[in-house]
Amino acid sequence: MSGTTTSSGTPISSLPQASAVSGTDTLVGVVTSAGTTQAEQIPVSVLAEGISETIGLSDAVTTAQTAAGTATTQAEQATENAANGVNAARGKANGVAALDGSGNLALTDGTVLQSVLTVVPAIQTQTATLKPILALDESAKIRTSSGDIALSDMATAMQDDDYLTVLGGAVVARPSTTGAVPSDFTVNGNVYVAPAAYISNLSSLPAGLSVDADTGIVLTDGSIFFPNTINNIGVLCAVSE
């Protein structure tokens, strides 16, 4: 059709070529409609609508949008159902483990979840440890080499040949060797002080004890246990209520 000219006589092939069009732009063409053929101006939007309708593009887009909306709704519902299922089973029998906001293990008390266990982080000199958050019931048991012992029975169980209760209610290992503090020792602010005679005759001191020559303060090496005393960094001190 390169020989065809416009009304001005310019060949169609010589007309400038558009690089882009918009819906408001107009094309010129020959249109046959209802048995009539004639030259018409055709808006790009009209041409696009005609092509879309002919190939069913609008219906396809509508169908795709509907399907996408349905899929989104179903996905949201599935997510909600999964979340509800997990929440309903948290901390319950045959359910899933529950963690509180700090990452501690939580168990139900029949009504609400209670934080029960936490992990104390490891440090350079110590491995991580497990720490109960709630107080243990007195019926809880501790496993020992000789069997299981209830917490309520611990104090009684430890009153044997290996342990004893000292002032303040503390349970300590029973010492293998005990001694007696000489009756002529005096106490100055809970610190035992020996008479001068012991300074000049150290051999008269009970085993495990020595005396500071300048002050007369009695010192202990910790090898002998003296009832109702404490070893305060080597100084023998009387225990007071």
PDB file of C-alpha atoms in Angstrom:
ATOM      1  CA  MET A   1       0.000   0.000   0.000  1.00  0.00           C
ATOM      2  CA  SER A   2       3.032   2.225  -0.203  1.00  0.00           C
ATOM      3  CA  GLY A   3       1.563   3.859  -3.327  1.00  0.00           C
ATOM      4  CA  THR A   4      -1.579   4.951  -1.530  1.00  0.00           C
ATOM      5  CA  THR A   5      -1.618   8.591  -0.505  1.00  0.00           C
ATOM      6  CA  THR A   6      -3.521  10.657   1.978  1.00  0.00           C
ATOM      7  CA  SER A   7      -5.737  13.483   0.848  1.00  0.00           C
ATOM      8  CA  SER A   8      -2.703  15.730   1.012  1.00  0.00           C
ATOM      9  CA  GLY A   9      -0.827  13.452  -1.305  1.00  0.00           C
ATOM     10  CA  THR A  10       1.667  12.227   1.335  1.00  0.00           C
ATOM     11  CA  PRO A  11       2.418   8.458   1.100  1.00  0.00           C
ATOM     12  CA  ILE A  12       1.296   6.539   4.206  1.00  0.00           C
ATOM     13  CA  SER A  13       4.802   5.086   4.496  1.00  0.00           C
ATOM     14  CA  SER A  14       6.135   8.614   4.894  1.00  0.00           C
ATOM     15  CA  LEU A  15       3.942   9.483   7.877  1.00  0.00           C
ATOM     16  CA  PRO A  16       5.681   9.601  11.290  1.00  0.00           C
ATOM     17  CA  GLN A  17       5.437   6.389  13.320  1.00  0.00           C
ATOM     18  CA  ALA A  18       3.966   6.695  16.823  1.00  0.00           C
ATOM     19  CA  SER A  19       6.088   5.254  19.631  1.00  0.00           C
ATOM     20  CA  ALA A  20       3.182   5.117  22.093  1.00  0.00           C
ATOM     21  CA  VAL A  21      -0.549   5.761  22.250  1.00  0.00           C
ATOM     22  CA  SER A  22      -3.053   6.483  25.009  1.00  0.00           C
ATOM     23  CA  GLY A  23      -6.742   5.800  25.326  1.00  0.00           C
ATOM     24  CA  THR A  24      -7.582   9.317  24.169  1.00  0.00           C
ATOM     25  CA  ASP A  25      -5.530   9.059  20.951  1.00  0.00           C
ATOM     26  CA  THR A  26      -7.365   8.486  17.659  1.00  0.00           C
ATOM     27  CA  LEU A  27      -6.559   6.162  14.767  1.00  0.00           C
ATOM     28  CA  VAL A  28      -7.840   6.541  11.188  1.00  0.00           C
ATOM     29  CA  GLY A  29      -9.089   3.425   9.433  1.00  0.00           C
ATOM     30  CA  VAL A  30     -11.687   1.835   7.208  1.00  0.00           C
ATOM     31  CA  VAL A  31     -14.479   0.262   9.182  1.00  0.00           C
ATOM     32  CA  THR A  32     -17.196  -2.076   7.911  1.00  0.00           C
ATOM     33  CA  SER A  33     -20.198  -2.145  10.196  1.00  0.00           C
ATOM     34  CA  ALA A  34     -23.776  -3.257   9.504  1.00  0.00           C
ATOM     35  CA  GLY A  35     -22.962  -3.632   5.797  1.00  0.00           C
ATOM     36  CA  THR A  36     -21.510  -0.150   5.484  1.00  0.00           C
ATOM     37  CA  THR A  37     -17.826   0.457   4.782  1.00  0.00           C
ATOM     38  CA  GLN A  38     -16.365   3.871   5.414  1.00  0.00           C
ATOM     39  CA  ALA A  39     -13.334   5.704   6.734  1.00  0.00           C
ATOM     40  CA  GLU A  40     -13.664   6.566  10.402  1.00  0.00           C
ATOM     41  CA  GLN A  41     -11.689   7.972  13.314  1.00  0.00           C
ATOM     42  CA  ILE A  42     -11.232   5.248  15.895  1.00  0.00           C
ATOM     43  CA  PRO A  43     -10.260   6.178  19.488  1.00  0.00           C
ATOM     44  CA  VAL A  44      -7.629   3.817  20.884  1.00  0.00           C
ATOM     45  CA  SER A  45      -9.886   3.114  23.880  1.00  0.00           C
ATOM     46  CA  VAL A  46     -12.700   1.960  21.591  1.00  0.00           C
ATOM     47  CA  LEU A  47     -10.334  -0.300  19.630  1.00  0.00           C
ATOM     48  CA  ALA A  48      -8.925  -1.795  22.833  1.00  0.00           C
ATOM     49  CA  GLU A  49     -12.405  -2.432  24.223  1.00  0.00           C
ATOM     50  CA  GLY A  50     -13.445  -4.147  21.011  1.00  0.00           C
ATOM     51  CA  ILE A  51     -10.384  -6.404  21.017  1.00  0.00           C
ATOM     52  CA  SER A  52     -10.840  -7.211  24.713  1.00  0.00           C
ATOM     53  CA  GLU A  53     -14.479  -8.144  24.196  1.00  0.00           C
ATOM     54  CA  THR A  54     -13.691 -10.233  21.132  1.00  0.00           C
ATOM     55  CA  ILE A  55     -11.063 -12.373  22.861  1.00  0.00           C
ATOM     56  CA  GLY A  56     -12.934 -12.474  26.170  1.00  0.00           C
ATOM     57  CA  LEU A  57     -10.196 -10.643  28.062  1.00  0.00           C
ATOM     58  CA  SER A  58     -12.569  -8.816  30.400  1.00  0.00           C
ATOM     59  CA  ASP A  59     -14.241 -12.050  31.429  1.00  0.00           C
ATOM     60  CA  ALA A  60     -10.859 -13.690  31.953  1.00  0.00           C
ATOM     61  CA  VAL A  61      -9.679 -10.798  34.134  1.00  0.00           C
ATOM     62  CA  THR A  62     -12.895 -10.865  36.153  1.00  0.00           C
ATOM     63  CA  THR A  63     -12.589 -14.616  36.630  1.00  0.00           C
ATOM     64  CA  ALA A  64      -8.942 -14.296  37.673  1.00  0.00           C
ATOM     65  CA  GLN A  65      -9.747 -11.516  40.140  1.00  0.00           C
ATOM     66  CA  THR A  66     -12.563 -13.554  41.638  1.00  0.00           C
ATOM     67  CA  ALA A  67     -10.306 -16.602  41.941  1.00  0.00           C
ATOM     68  CA  ALA A  68      -7.550 -14.518  43.533  1.00  0.00           C
ATOM     69  CA  GLY A  69      -9.994 -13.030  46.012  1.00  0.00           C
ATOM     70  CA  THR A  70     -11.309 -16.473  46.886  1.00  0.00           C
ATOM     71  CA  ALA A  71      -7.782 -17.839  47.315  1.00  0.00           C
ATOM     72  CA  THR A  72      -6.847 -14.919  49.576  1.00  0.00           C
ATOM     73  CA  THR A  73      -9.939 -15.430  51.705  1.00  0.00           C
ATOM     74  CA  GLN A  74      -9.270 -19.155  51.976  1.00  0.00           C
ATOM     75  CA  ALA A  75      -5.623 -18.563  52.892  1.00  0.00           C
ATOM     76  CA  GLU A  76      -6.599 -16.057  55.585  1.00  0.00           C
ATOM     77  CA  GLN A  77      -9.177 -18.468  56.961  1.00  0.00           C
ATOM     78  CA  ALA A  78      -6.670 -21.334  56.945  1.00  0.00           C
ATOM     79  CA  THR A  79      -4.145 -19.172  58.815  1.00  0.00           C
ATOM     80  CA  GLU A  80      -6.768 -18.164  61.360  1.00  0.00           C
ATOM     81  CA  ASN A  81      -7.879 -21.776  61.803  1.00  0.00           C
ATOM     82  CA  ALA A  82      -4.276 -22.907  62.328  1.00  0.00           C
ATOM     83  CA  ALA A  83      -3.627 -20.144  64.863  1.00  0.00           C
ATOM     84  CA  ASN A  84      -6.846 -20.938  66.705  1.00  0.00           C
ATOM     85  CA  GLY A  85      -5.944 -24.618  66.751  1.00  0.00           C
ATOM     86  CA  VAL A  86      -2.489 -23.966  68.195  1.00  0.00           C
ATOM     87  CA  ASN A  87      -3.818 -21.520  70.785  1.00  0.00           C
ATOM     88  CA  ALA A  88      -6.501 -23.982  71.836  1.00  0.00           C
ATOM     89  CA  ALA A  89      -3.889 -26.717  72.366  1.00  0.00           C
ATOM     90  CA  ARG A  90      -1.190 -24.626  74.092  1.00  0.00           C
ATOM     91  CA  GLY A  91      -0.107 -26.126  77.396  1.00  0.00           C
ATOM     92  CA  LYS A  92      -2.835 -28.770  77.384  1.00  0.00           C
ATOM     93  CA  ALA A  93      -2.751 -32.558  77.445  1.00  0.00           C
ATOM     94  CA  ASN A  94      -1.929 -34.003  74.018  1.00  0.00           C
ATOM     95  CA  GLY A  95      -1.480 -30.423  72.843  1.00  0.00           C
ATOM     96  CA  VAL A  96       1.591 -28.312  72.217  1.00  0.00           C
ATOM     97  CA  ALA A  97       4.180 -26.796  74.539  1.00  0.00           C
ATOM     98  CA  ALA A  98       3.604 -23.178  75.503  1.00  0.00           C
ATOM     99  CA  LEU A  99       6.179 -20.441  76.076  1.00  0.00           C
ATOM    100  CA  ASP A 100       5.520 -17.142  77.814  1.00  0.00           C
ATOM    101  CA  GLY A 101       6.670 -13.771  76.552  1.00  0.00           C
ATOM    102  CA  SER A 102      10.168 -14.372  77.938  1.00  0.00           C
ATOM    103  CA  GLY A 103      10.557 -17.834  76.413  1.00  0.00           C
ATOM    104  CA  ASN A 104       9.930 -19.696  79.678  1.00  0.00           C
ATOM    105  CA  LEU A 105       8.014 -22.969  79.648  1.00  0.00           C
ATOM    106  CA  ALA A 106       4.398 -22.432  80.701  1.00  0.00           C
ATOM    107  CA  LEU A 107       1.921 -25.052  81.894  1.00  0.00           C
ATOM    108  CA  THR A 108      -1.758 -24.731  82.641  1.00  0.00           C
ATOM    109  CA  ASP A 109      -3.085 -24.802  86.181  1.00  0.00           C
ATOM    110  CA  GLY A 110      -6.473 -25.763  84.790  1.00  0.00           C
ATOM    111  CA  THR A 111      -7.507 -22.173  84.203  1.00  0.00           C
ATOM    112  CA  VAL A 112      -4.565 -20.126  82.960  1.00  0.00           C
ATOM    113  CA  LEU A 113      -0.997 -20.765  81.851  1.00  0.00           C
ATOM    114  CA  GLN A 114       1.681 -20.410  84.526  1.00  0.00           C
ATOM    115  CA  SER A 115       5.389 -19.849  83.812  1.00  0.00           C
ATOM    116  CA  VAL A 116       7.178 -22.772  85.449  1.00  0.00           C
ATOM    117  CA  LEU A 117      10.689 -23.285  84.063  1.00  0.00           C
ATOM    118  CA  THR A 118      13.433 -21.087  82.730  1.00  0.00           C
ATOM    119  CA  VAL A 119      16.996 -21.646  81.548  1.00  0.00           C
ATOM    120  CA  VAL A 120      19.799 -19.647  83.134  1.00  0.00           C
ATOM    121  CA  PRO A 121      22.257 -18.872  80.309  1.00  0.00           C
ATOM    122  CA  ALA A 122      25.727 -20.368  80.338  1.00  0.00           C
ATOM    123  CA  ILE A 123      28.717 -18.212  81.179  1.00  0.00           C
ATOM    124  CA  GLN A 124      32.419 -18.790  80.600  1.00  0.00           C
ATOM    125  CA  THR A 125      32.867 -20.753  83.814  1.00  0.00           C
ATOM    126  CA  GLN A 126      29.472 -22.435  84.058  1.00  0.00           C
ATOM    127  CA  THR A 127      27.124 -24.336  81.795  1.00  0.00           C
ATOM    128  CA  ALA A 128      23.473 -23.376  81.422  1.00  0.00           C
ATOM    129  CA  THR A 129      21.195 -24.487  84.242  1.00  0.00           C
ATOM    130  CA  LEU A 130      17.492 -25.266  84.583  1.00  0.00           C
ATOM    131  CA  LYS A 131      15.697 -23.074  87.118  1.00  0.00           C
ATOM    132  CA  PRO A 132      12.146 -23.619  88.441  1.00  0.00           C
ATOM    133  CA  ILE A 133      10.130 -20.394  88.529  1.00  0.00           C
ATOM    134  CA  LEU A 134       7.408 -21.677  90.831  1.00  0.00           C
ATOM    135  CA  ALA A 135       8.172 -23.014  94.299  1.00  0.00           C
ATOM    136  CA  LEU A 136       8.244 -26.810  94.380  1.00  0.00           C
ATOM    137  CA  ASP A 137       5.480 -28.491  96.332  1.00  0.00           C
ATOM    138  CA  GLU A 138       6.609 -30.222  99.521  1.00  0.00           C
ATOM    139  CA  SER A 139       5.553 -33.550  98.013  1.00  0.00           C
ATOM    140  CA  ALA A 140       8.022 -33.114  95.131  1.00  0.00           C
ATOM    141  CA  LYS A 141      10.785 -35.691  95.184  1.00  0.00           C
ATOM    142  CA  ILE A 142      14.530 -35.541  94.689  1.00  0.00           C
ATOM    143  CA  ARG A 143      16.295 -38.626  93.353  1.00  0.00           C
ATOM    144  CA  THR A 144      19.416 -39.640  95.266  1.00  0.00           C
ATOM    145  CA  SER A 145      21.752 -42.598  95.047  1.00  0.00           C
ATOM    146  CA  SER A 146      19.772 -44.261  97.834  1.00  0.00           C
ATOM    147  CA  GLY A 147      16.326 -43.578  96.390  1.00  0.00           C
ATOM    148  CA  ASP A 148      13.741 -40.838  95.967  1.00  0.00           C
ATOM    149  CA  ILE A 149      13.206 -38.404  98.854  1.00  0.00           C
ATOM    150  CA  ALA A 150      10.281 -35.971  99.207  1.00  0.00           C
ATOM    151  CA  LEU A 151      11.292 -32.388  99.901  1.00  0.00           C
ATOM    152  CA  SER A 152       9.289 -32.490 103.123  1.00  0.00           C
ATOM    153  CA  ASP A 153      11.471 -35.389 104.293  1.00  0.00           C
ATOM    154  CA  MET A 154      14.801 -33.855 103.295  1.00  0.00           C
ATOM    155  CA  ALA A 155      15.647 -32.367 106.711  1.00  0.00           C
ATOM    156  CA  THR A 156      14.860 -35.623 108.493  1.00  0.00           C
ATOM    157  CA  ALA A 157      16.664 -37.717 105.916  1.00  0.00           C
ATOM    158  CA  MET A 158      19.818 -35.642 106.306  1.00  0.00           C
ATOM    159  CA  GLN A 159      19.953 -36.012 110.099  1.00  0.00           C
ATOM    160  CA  ASP A 160      22.167 -39.056 109.975  1.00  0.00           C
ATOM    161  CA  ASP A 161      25.811 -39.849 110.529  1.00  0.00           C
ATOM    162  CA  ASP A 162      26.879 -37.642 107.640  1.00  0.00           C
ATOM    163  CA  TYR A 163      24.910 -34.428 108.290  1.00  0.00           C
ATOM    164  CA  LEU A 164      23.781 -32.216 111.172  1.00  0.00           C
ATOM    165  CA  THR A 165      21.827 -29.006 111.673  1.00  0.00           C
ATOM    166  CA  VAL A 166      23.782 -26.016 112.935  1.00  0.00           C
ATOM    167  CA  LEU A 167      22.627 -22.703 114.371  1.00  0.00           C
ATOM    168  CA  GLY A 168      20.305 -20.922 111.980  1.00  0.00           C
ATOM    169  CA  GLY A 169      18.799 -24.188 110.763  1.00  0.00           C
ATOM    170  CA  ALA A 170      21.390 -24.870 108.065  1.00  0.00           C
ATOM    171  CA  VAL A 171      22.196 -28.501 107.268  1.00  0.00           C
ATOM    172  CA  VAL A 172      25.919 -29.140 106.868  1.00  0.00           C
ATOM    173  CA  ALA A 173      28.167 -32.147 106.474  1.00  0.00           C
ATOM    174  CA  ARG A 174      29.073 -33.653 109.828  1.00  0.00           C
ATOM    175  CA  PRO A 175      32.823 -33.140 110.399  1.00  0.00           C
ATOM    176  CA  SER A 176      34.942 -36.227 110.719  1.00  0.00           C
ATOM    177  CA  THR A 177      36.912 -34.789 113.671  1.00  0.00           C
ATOM    178  CA  THR A 178      35.658 -32.444 116.376  1.00  0.00           C
ATOM    179  CA  GLY A 179      37.456 -30.582 119.125  1.00  0.00           C
ATOM    180  CA  ALA A 180      36.623 -28.506 122.188  1.00  0.00           C
ATOM    181  CA  VAL A 181      37.465 -24.856 122.715  1.00  0.00           C
ATOM    182  CA  PRO A 182      39.501 -24.444 125.948  1.00  0.00           C
ATOM    183  CA  SER A 183      37.411 -22.917 128.716  1.00  0.00           C
ATOM    184  CA  ASP A 184      39.994 -20.220 129.425  1.00  0.00           C
ATOM    185  CA  PHE A 185      39.652 -18.731 125.930  1.00  0.00           C
ATOM    186  CA  THR A 186      37.857 -15.380 126.013  1.00  0.00           C
ATOM    187  CA  VAL A 187      35.581 -13.892 123.355  1.00  0.00           C
ATOM    188  CA  ASN A 188      36.050 -10.364 122.106  1.00  0.00           C
ATOM    189  CA  GLY A 189      33.342  -9.373 119.623  1.00  0.00           C
ATOM    190  CA  ASN A 190      32.782 -13.055 118.765  1.00  0.00           C
ATOM    191  CA  VAL A 191      36.516 -13.545 118.121  1.00  0.00           C
ATOM    192  CA  TYR A 192      38.271 -16.074 120.356  1.00  0.00           C
ATOM    193  CA  VAL A 193      41.357 -14.762 122.175  1.00  0.00           C
ATOM    194  CA  ALA A 194      43.835 -17.074 123.941  1.00  0.00           C
ATOM    195  CA  PRO A 195      45.616 -16.226 127.209  1.00  0.00           C
ATOM    196  CA  ALA A 196      49.304 -15.333 126.996  1.00  0.00           C
ATOM    197  CA  ALA A 197      50.234 -18.765 128.320  1.00  0.00           C
ATOM    198  CA  TYR A 198      49.241 -20.335 125.015  1.00  0.00           C
ATOM    199  CA  ILE A 199      51.448 -17.922 123.058  1.00  0.00           C
ATOM    200  CA  SER A 200      54.527 -19.113 124.909  1.00  0.00           C
ATOM    201  CA  ASN A 201      53.425 -22.749 124.812  1.00  0.00           C
ATOM    202  CA  LEU A 202      51.784 -23.414 121.457  1.00  0.00           C
ATOM    203  CA  SER A 203      51.896 -27.162 122.003  1.00  0.00           C
ATOM    204  CA  SER A 204      49.201 -26.801 124.632  1.00  0.00           C
ATOM    205  CA  LEU A 205      46.702 -25.638 122.007  1.00  0.00           C
ATOM    206  CA  PRO A 206      44.126 -28.118 120.708  1.00  0.00           C
ATOM    207  CA  ALA A 207      44.984 -29.640 117.334  1.00  0.00           C
ATOM    208  CA  GLY A 208      44.081 -27.423 114.396  1.00  0.00           C
ATOM    209  CA  LEU A 209      44.474 -24.159 116.318  1.00  0.00           C
ATOM    210  CA  SER A 210      47.241 -21.565 116.507  1.00  0.00           C
ATOM    211  CA  VAL A 211      47.560 -18.122 118.086  1.00  0.00           C
ATOM    212  CA  ASP A 212      48.618 -14.779 116.652  1.00  0.00           C
ATOM    213  CA  ALA A 213      51.608 -13.792 118.800  1.00  0.00           C
ATOM    214  CA  ASP A 214      50.807 -10.065 118.714  1.00  0.00           C
ATOM    215  CA  THR A 215      47.081 -10.113 119.409  1.00  0.00           C
ATOM    216  CA  GLY A 216      46.377 -13.498 120.969  1.00  0.00           C
ATOM    217  CA  ILE A 217      43.628 -14.068 118.366  1.00  0.00           C
ATOM    218  CA  VAL A 218      42.962 -17.762 117.876  1.00  0.00           C
ATOM    219  CA  LEU A 219      43.377 -19.060 114.327  1.00  0.00           C
ATOM    220  CA  THR A 220      42.093 -22.314 112.831  1.00  0.00           C
ATOM    221  CA  ASP A 221      43.341 -24.307 109.865  1.00  0.00           C
ATOM    222  CA  GLY A 222      39.891 -25.830 109.341  1.00  0.00           C
ATOM    223  CA  SER A 223      40.996 -29.409 109.902  1.00  0.00           C
ATOM    224  CA  ILE A 224      39.128 -29.726 113.212  1.00  0.00           C
ATOM    225  CA  PHE A 225      35.504 -28.733 113.802  1.00  0.00           C
ATOM    226  CA  PHE A 226      34.731 -26.879 117.025  1.00  0.00           C
ATOM    227  CA  PRO A 227      30.979 -26.859 117.783  1.00  0.00           C
ATOM    228  CA  ASN A 228      29.276 -23.445 117.913  1.00  0.00           C
ATOM    229  CA  THR A 229      32.147 -21.775 116.081  1.00  0.00           C
ATOM    230  CA  ILE A 230      32.753 -20.574 112.565  1.00  0.00           C
ATOM    231  CA  ASN A 231      35.931 -20.246 110.552  1.00  0.00           C
ATOM    232  CA  ASN A 232      35.964 -16.606 109.488  1.00  0.00           C
ATOM    233  CA  ILE A 233      38.834 -16.587 106.970  1.00  0.00           C
ATOM    234  CA  GLY A 234      41.064 -18.459 109.389  1.00  0.00           C
ATOM    235  CA  VAL A 235      39.915 -16.683 112.549  1.00  0.00           C
ATOM    236  CA  LEU A 236      38.019 -18.843 115.037  1.00  0.00           C
ATOM    237  CA  CYS A 237      34.805 -17.045 115.940  1.00  0.00           C
ATOM    238  CA  ALA A 238      31.973 -17.895 118.300  1.00  0.00           C
ATOM    239  CA  VAL A 239      28.527 -18.314 116.761  1.00  0.00           C
ATOM    240  CA  SER A 240      25.917 -15.996 118.245  1.00  0.00           C
ATOM    241  CA  GLU A 241      22.150 -16.248 117.855  1.00  0.00           C
TER     242      GLU A 241
END
